[in-house]
CSV table of C-alpha atoms in Angstrom, one decimal:
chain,number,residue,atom,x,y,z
A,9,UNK,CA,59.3,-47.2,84.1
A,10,UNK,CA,58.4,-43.7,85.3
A,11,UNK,CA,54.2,-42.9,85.3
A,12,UNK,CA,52.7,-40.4,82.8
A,13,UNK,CA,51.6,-38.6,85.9
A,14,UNK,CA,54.6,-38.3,87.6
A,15,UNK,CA,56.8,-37.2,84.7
A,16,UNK,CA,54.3,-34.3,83.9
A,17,UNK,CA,54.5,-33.6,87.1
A,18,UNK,CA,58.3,-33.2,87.3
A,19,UNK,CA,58.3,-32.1,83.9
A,20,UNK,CA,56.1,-28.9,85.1
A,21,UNK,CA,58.2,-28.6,88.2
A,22,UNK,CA,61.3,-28.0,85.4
A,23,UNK,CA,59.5,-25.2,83.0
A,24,UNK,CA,58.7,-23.4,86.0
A,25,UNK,CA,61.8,-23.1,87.4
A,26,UNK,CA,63.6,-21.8,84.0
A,27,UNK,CA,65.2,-18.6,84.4
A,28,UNK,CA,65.2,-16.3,81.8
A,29,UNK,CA,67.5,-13.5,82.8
A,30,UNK,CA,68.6,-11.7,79.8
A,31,UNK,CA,66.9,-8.0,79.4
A,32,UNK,CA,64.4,-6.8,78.3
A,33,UNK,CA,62.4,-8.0,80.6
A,34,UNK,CA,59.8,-7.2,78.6
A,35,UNK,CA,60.2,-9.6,76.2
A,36,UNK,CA,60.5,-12.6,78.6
A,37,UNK,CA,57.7,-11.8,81.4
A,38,UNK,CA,55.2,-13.0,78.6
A,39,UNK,CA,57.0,-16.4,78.1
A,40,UNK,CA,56.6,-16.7,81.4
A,41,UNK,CA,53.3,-16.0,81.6
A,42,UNK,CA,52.3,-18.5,78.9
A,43,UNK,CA,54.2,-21.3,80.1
A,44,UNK,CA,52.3,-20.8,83.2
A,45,UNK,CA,48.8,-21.4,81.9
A,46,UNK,CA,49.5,-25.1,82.1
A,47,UNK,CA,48.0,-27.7,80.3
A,48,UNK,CA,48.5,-31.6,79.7
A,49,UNK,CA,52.0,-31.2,78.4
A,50,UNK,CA,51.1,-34.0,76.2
A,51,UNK,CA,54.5,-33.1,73.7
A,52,UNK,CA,56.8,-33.1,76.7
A,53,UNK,CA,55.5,-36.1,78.3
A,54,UNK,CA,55.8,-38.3,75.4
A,55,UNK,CA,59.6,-37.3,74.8
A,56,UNK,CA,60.3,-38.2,78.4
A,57,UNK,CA,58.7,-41.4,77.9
A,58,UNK,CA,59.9,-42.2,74.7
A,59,UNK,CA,63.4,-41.5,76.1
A,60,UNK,CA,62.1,-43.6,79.6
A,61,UNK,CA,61.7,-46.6,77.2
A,62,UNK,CA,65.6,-46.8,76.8
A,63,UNK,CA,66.9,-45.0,79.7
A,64,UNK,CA,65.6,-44.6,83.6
A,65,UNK,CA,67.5,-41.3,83.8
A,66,UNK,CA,64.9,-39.4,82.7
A,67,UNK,CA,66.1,-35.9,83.9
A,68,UNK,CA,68.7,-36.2,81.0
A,69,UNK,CA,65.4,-35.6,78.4
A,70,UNK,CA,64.2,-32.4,80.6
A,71,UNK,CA,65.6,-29.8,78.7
A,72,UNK,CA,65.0,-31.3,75.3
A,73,UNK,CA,61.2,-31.4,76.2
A,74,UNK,CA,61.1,-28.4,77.8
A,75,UNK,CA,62.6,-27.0,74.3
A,76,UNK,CA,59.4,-28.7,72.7
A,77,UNK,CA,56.9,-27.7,75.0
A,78,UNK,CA,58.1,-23.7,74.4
A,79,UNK,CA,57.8,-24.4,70.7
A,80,UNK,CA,54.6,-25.8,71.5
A,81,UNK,CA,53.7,-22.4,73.4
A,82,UNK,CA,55.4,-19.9,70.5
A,83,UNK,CA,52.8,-21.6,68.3
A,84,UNK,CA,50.2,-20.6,70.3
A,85,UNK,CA,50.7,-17.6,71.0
A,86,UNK,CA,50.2,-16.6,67.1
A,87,UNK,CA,47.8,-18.9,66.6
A,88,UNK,CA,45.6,-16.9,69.4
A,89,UNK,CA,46.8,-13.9,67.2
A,90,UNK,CA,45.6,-15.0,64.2
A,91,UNK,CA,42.6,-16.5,65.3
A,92,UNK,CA,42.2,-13.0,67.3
A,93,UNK,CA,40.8,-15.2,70.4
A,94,UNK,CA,41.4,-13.7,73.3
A,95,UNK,CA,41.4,-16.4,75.7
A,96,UNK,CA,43.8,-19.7,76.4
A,97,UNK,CA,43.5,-22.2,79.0
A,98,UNK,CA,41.3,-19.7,81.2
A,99,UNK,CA,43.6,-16.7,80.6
A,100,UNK,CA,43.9,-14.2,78.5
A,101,UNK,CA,46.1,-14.7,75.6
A,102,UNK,CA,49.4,-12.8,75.6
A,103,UNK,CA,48.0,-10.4,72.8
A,104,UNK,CA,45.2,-9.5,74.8
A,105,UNK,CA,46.9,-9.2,78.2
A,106,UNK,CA,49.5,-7.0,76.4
A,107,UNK,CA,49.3,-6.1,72.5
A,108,UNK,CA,50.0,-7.9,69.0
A,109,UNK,CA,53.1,-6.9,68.4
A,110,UNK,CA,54.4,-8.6,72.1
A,111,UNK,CA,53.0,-11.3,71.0
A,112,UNK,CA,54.6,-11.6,68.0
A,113,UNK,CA,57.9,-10.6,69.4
A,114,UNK,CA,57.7,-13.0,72.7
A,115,UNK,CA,56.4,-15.8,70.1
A,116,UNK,CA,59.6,-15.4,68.4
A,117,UNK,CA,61.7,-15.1,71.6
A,118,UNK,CA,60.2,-18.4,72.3
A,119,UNK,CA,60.8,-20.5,69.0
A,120,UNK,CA,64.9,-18.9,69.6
A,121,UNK,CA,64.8,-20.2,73.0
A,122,UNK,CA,63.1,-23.8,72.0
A,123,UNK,CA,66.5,-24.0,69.0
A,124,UNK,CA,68.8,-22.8,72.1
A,125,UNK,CA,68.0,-25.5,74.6
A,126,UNK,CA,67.2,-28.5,72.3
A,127,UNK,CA,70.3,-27.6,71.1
A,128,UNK,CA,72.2,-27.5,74.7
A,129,UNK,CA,70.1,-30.8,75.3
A,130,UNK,CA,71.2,-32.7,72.1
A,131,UNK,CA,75.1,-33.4,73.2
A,132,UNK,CA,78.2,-33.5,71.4
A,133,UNK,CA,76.2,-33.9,67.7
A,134,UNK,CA,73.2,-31.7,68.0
A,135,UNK,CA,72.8,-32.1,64.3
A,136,UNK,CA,70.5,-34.8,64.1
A,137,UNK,CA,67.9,-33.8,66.5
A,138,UNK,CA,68.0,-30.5,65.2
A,139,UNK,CA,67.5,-31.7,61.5
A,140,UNK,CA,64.5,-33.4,62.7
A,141,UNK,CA,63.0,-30.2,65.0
A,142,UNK,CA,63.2,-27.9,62.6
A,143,UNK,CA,61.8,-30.1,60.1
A,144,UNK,CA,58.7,-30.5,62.1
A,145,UNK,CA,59.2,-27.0,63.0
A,146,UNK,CA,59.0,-26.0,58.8
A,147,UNK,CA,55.8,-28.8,58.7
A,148,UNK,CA,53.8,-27.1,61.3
A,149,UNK,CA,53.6,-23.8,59.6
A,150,UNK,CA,53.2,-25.3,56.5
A,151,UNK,CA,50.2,-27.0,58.0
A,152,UNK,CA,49.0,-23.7,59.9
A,153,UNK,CA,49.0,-22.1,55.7
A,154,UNK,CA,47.3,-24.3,54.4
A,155,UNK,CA,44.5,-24.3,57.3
A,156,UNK,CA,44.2,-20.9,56.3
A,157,UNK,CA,44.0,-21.5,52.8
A,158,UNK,CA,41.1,-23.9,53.4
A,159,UNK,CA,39.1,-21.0,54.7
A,160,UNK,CA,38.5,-19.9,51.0
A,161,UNK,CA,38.5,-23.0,49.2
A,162,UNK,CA,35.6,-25.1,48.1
A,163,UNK,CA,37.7,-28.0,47.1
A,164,UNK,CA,39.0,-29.3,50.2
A,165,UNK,CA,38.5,-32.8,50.2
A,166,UNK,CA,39.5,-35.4,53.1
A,167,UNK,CA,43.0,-36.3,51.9
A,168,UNK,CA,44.1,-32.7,51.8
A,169,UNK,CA,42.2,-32.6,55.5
A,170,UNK,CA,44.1,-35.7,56.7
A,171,UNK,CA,47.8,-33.7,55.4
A,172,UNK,CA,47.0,-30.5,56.4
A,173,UNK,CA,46.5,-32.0,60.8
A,174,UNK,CA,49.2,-34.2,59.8
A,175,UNK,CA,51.8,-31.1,59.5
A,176,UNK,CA,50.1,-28.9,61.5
A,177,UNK,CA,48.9,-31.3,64.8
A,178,UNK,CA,50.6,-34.8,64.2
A,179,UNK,CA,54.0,-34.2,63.3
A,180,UNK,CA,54.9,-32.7,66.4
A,181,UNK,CA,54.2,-35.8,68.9
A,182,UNK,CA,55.8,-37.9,66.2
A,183,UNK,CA,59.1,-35.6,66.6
A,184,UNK,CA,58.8,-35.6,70.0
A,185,UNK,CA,58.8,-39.6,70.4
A,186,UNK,CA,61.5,-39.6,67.9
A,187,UNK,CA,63.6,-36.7,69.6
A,188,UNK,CA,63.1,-38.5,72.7
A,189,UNK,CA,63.9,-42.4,72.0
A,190,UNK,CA,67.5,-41.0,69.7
A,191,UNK,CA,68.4,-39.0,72.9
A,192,UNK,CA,68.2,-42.3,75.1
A,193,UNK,CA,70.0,-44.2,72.6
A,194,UNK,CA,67.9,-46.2,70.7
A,195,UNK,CA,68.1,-47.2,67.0
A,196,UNK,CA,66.8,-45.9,64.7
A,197,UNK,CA,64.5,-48.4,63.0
A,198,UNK,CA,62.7,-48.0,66.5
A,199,UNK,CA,63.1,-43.9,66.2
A,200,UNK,CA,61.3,-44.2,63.0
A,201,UNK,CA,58.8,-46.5,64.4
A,202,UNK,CA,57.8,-44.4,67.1
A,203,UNK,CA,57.6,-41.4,64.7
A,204,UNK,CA,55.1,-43.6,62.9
A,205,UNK,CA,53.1,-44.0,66.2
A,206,UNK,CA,53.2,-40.5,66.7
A,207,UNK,CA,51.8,-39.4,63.7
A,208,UNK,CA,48.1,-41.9,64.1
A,209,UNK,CA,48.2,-41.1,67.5
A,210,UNK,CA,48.3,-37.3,66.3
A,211,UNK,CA,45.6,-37.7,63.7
A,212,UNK,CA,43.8,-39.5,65.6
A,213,UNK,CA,43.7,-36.4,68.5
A,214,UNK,CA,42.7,-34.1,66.0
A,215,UNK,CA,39.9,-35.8,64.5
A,216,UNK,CA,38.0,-36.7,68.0
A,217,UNK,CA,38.5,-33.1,69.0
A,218,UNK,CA,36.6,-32.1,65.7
A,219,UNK,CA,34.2,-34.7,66.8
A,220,UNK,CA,34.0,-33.6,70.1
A,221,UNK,CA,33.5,-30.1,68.8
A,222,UNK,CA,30.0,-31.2,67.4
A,223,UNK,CA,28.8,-34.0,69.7
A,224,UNK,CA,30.8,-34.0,73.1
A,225,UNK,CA,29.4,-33.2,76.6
A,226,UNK,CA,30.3,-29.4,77.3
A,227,UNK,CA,30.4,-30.2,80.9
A,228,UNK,CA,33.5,-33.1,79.9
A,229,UNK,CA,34.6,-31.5,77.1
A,230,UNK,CA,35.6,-28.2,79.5
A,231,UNK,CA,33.7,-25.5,76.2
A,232,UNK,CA,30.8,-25.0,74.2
A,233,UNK,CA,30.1,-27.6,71.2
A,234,UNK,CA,29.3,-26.1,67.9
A,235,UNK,CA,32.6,-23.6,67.7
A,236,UNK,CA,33.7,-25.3,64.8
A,237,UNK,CA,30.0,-25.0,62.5
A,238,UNK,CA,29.9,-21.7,63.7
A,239,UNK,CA,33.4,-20.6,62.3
A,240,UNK,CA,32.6,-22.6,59.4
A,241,UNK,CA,35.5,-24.7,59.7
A,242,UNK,CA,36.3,-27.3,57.0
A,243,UNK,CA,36.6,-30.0,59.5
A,244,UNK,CA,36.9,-33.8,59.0
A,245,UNK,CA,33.4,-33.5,59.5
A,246,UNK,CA,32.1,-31.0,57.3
A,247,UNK,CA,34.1,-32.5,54.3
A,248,UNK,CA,33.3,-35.9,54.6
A,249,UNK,CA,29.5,-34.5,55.1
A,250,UNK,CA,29.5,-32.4,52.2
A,251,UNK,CA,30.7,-35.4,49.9
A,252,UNK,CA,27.8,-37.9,51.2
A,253,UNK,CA,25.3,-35.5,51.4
A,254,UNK,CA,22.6,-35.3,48.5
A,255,UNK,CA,21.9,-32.1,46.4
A,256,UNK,CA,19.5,-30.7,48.8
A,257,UNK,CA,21.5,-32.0,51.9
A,258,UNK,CA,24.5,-29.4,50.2
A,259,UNK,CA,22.2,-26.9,49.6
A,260,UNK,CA,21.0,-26.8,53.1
A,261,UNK,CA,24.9,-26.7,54.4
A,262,UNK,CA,25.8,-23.9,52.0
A,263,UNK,CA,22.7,-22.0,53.1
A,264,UNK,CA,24.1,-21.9,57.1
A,265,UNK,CA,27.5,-20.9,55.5
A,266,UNK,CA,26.8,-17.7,55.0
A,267,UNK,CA,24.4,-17.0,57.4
A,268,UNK,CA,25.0,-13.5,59.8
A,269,UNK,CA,21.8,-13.7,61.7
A,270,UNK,CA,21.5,-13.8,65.6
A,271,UNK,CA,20.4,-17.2,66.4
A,272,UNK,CA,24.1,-19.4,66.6
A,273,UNK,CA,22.5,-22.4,67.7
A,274,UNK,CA,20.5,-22.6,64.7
A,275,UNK,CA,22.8,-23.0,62.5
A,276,UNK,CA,24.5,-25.8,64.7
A,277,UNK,CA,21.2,-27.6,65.4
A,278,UNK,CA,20.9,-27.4,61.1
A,279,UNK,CA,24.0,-28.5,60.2
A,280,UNK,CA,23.9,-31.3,62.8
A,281,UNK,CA,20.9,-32.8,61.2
A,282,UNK,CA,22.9,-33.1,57.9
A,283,UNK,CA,25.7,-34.8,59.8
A,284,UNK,CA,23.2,-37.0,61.3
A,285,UNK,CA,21.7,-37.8,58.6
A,286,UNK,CA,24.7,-38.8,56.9
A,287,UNK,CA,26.2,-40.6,59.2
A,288,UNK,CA,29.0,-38.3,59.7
A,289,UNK,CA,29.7,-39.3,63.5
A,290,UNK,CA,29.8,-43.1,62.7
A,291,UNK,CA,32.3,-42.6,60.0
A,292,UNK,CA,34.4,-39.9,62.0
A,293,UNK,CA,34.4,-42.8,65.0
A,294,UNK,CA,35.5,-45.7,62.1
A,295,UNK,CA,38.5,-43.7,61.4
A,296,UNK,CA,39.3,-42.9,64.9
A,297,UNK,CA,39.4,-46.5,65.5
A,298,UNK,CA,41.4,-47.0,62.1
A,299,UNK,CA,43.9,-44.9,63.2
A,300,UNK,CA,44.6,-45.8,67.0
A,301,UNK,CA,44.6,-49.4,65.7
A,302,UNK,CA,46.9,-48.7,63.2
A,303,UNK,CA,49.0,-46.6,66.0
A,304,UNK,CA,48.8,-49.9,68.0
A,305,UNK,CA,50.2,-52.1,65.7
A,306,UNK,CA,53.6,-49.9,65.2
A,307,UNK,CA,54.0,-49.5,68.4
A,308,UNK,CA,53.9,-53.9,68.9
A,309,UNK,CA,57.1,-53.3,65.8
A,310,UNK,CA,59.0,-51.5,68.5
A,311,UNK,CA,61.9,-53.9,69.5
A,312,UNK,CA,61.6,-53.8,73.2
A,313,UNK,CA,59.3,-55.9,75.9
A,314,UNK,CA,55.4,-55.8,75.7
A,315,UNK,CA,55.9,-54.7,79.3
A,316,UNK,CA,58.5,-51.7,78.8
A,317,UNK,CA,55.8,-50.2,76.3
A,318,UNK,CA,52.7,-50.5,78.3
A,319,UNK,CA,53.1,-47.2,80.2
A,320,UNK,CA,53.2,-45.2,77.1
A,321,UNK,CA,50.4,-47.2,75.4
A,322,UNK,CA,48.1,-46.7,78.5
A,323,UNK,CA,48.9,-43.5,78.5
A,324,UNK,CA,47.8,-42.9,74.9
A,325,UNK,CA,44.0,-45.0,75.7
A,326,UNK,CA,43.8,-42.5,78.6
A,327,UNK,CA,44.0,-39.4,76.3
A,328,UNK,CA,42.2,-40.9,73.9
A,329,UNK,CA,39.7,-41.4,75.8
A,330,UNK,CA,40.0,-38.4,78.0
A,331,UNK,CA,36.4,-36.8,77.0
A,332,UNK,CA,33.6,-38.8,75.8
């Protein structure tokens, strides 16, 4: 079994020696530039391993994660657009460094190019695999609209919370694990499994970044806590807040909604006393727990050796512990 580290490391060895020689060139020097800010390559890594549990010929599962990992990227690229931020990873995002409508246009260069070498990847029968990328590829923007829509609804409660990361965040590392285990082979009771994994693992990402948001150590954490209050995100947090919270408690919170004044970490400081006083943190830590544990036990279903799984499940304890 090949080591998370040295996979991503071979795995980043492989994006950055893609060519991309068709013209204009200046549609393809911003994929380039993207796929250069790094990162964990979380989505790639996992399809290498899943694909590792079956199979020792790991370099066969290159392209199809590369294929993921440029989905990954088109995604953010109009997410920084929408979100008009104007820095990724340390750089500035592709719309800044250039304009919106490159990044629009490289986005979609990028989500052709993903189809194209999953595609080439997926063998004789692409079919499958492709059925189950743009499936996930359908979920995530489903998932991105309705994050959208949650910016103007009062209603939002923690189910619809839960779906909406589940499309947009966990479906993604489920398809990957899935992509990766059919390419090596394996059945597809364990496929399914894995998926499974994927998607608590996924949730469980999302929810301890939200958490993280609030209460983490901006020195570990790598930003600023408080982004989220201050956008007035309908977070895990903030819903499951708003429902324990008493009259005054919600009066408080929808006060610091709408507030436009100058002083940002006043608003944090008084929304974190209403989580704190409701015990947001403990619950948000409950489910965390909930969910990993639940992740755990699918991945024990998976028929193969205790031992041929512990790479990928120490692998998934170190990012989920990876900023406390």
């Amino acid at each position: 079994m090949f080591k998370a580290d040295q996979i991503a490391k071979e795995l980043e060895d492989y994006l950055q020696g893609l060519e991309y020689v068709r013209n204009p060139e200046g549609l393809y020097i911003p994929v380039r530039y993207a796929l250069s800010a790094g990162g964990k390559r979380i989505r790639p890594v996992l399809l290498v391993m899943a694909y590792n549990l079956y199979s020792d010929e790991i370099r066969k599962a290159f392209g199809a994660a590369a294929a993921m990992e440029i989905f990954h990227n088109f995604t953010l690229l109009h997410d920084d657009l929408m979100d008009n931020a104007d820095v990724r990873r340390g750089m500035d995002t592709v719309h800044k460094k250039w304009n919106a409508n490159t990044a629009i246009l490289s986005g979609d260069v990028m989500l052709m190019l993903a189809c194209r070498y999953l595609t080439d990847a997926s063998g004789k029968n692409p079919k499958p695999i492709l059925d189950i990328a743009l499936d996930t590829f359908i979920g995530i923007m489903e998932g991105q609209q309705y994050d959208m829509e949650f910016e103007t609804r009062d209603d939002v409660t923690e189910e619809d919370y839960i779906e909406m990361i589940r499309l947009k965040t966990s479906v993604l590392l489920a398809a990957c694990l899935k992509i990766g285990a059919l390419l090596a082979g394996a059945g597809e009771s364990d496929a399914n499994l894995l998926y499974r994994f994927g998607e608590k693992v996924g949730l469980a990402f999302q929810i301890q970044d939200d958490l993280l948001d609030v209460y983490g150590d901006p020195k570990v954490f790598g930003k600023k806590t408080g982004g989220d209050i201050l956008c007035n995100k309908k977070t895990y947090l903030y819903i499951n807040a708003y429902r324990r919270a008493d009259a005054a408690m919600r009066k408080e919170l929808d006060r610091w909604r709408v507030y436009d004044g100058d002083d940002p970490q006043s608003k944090i400081d008084a929304v974190k006393e209403v989580y704190d006083a409701v015990h947001v943190r403990e619950q948000s830590e409950k489910l965390i727990e909930s969910l990993f544990g639940q992740a755990a036990s699918v991945l024990a279903e998976v028929n193969l050796p205790d031992a041929r799984k512990t790479v990928l499940e120490e692998y998934v304890k170190k990012l989920m512990n990876r900023v406390q």
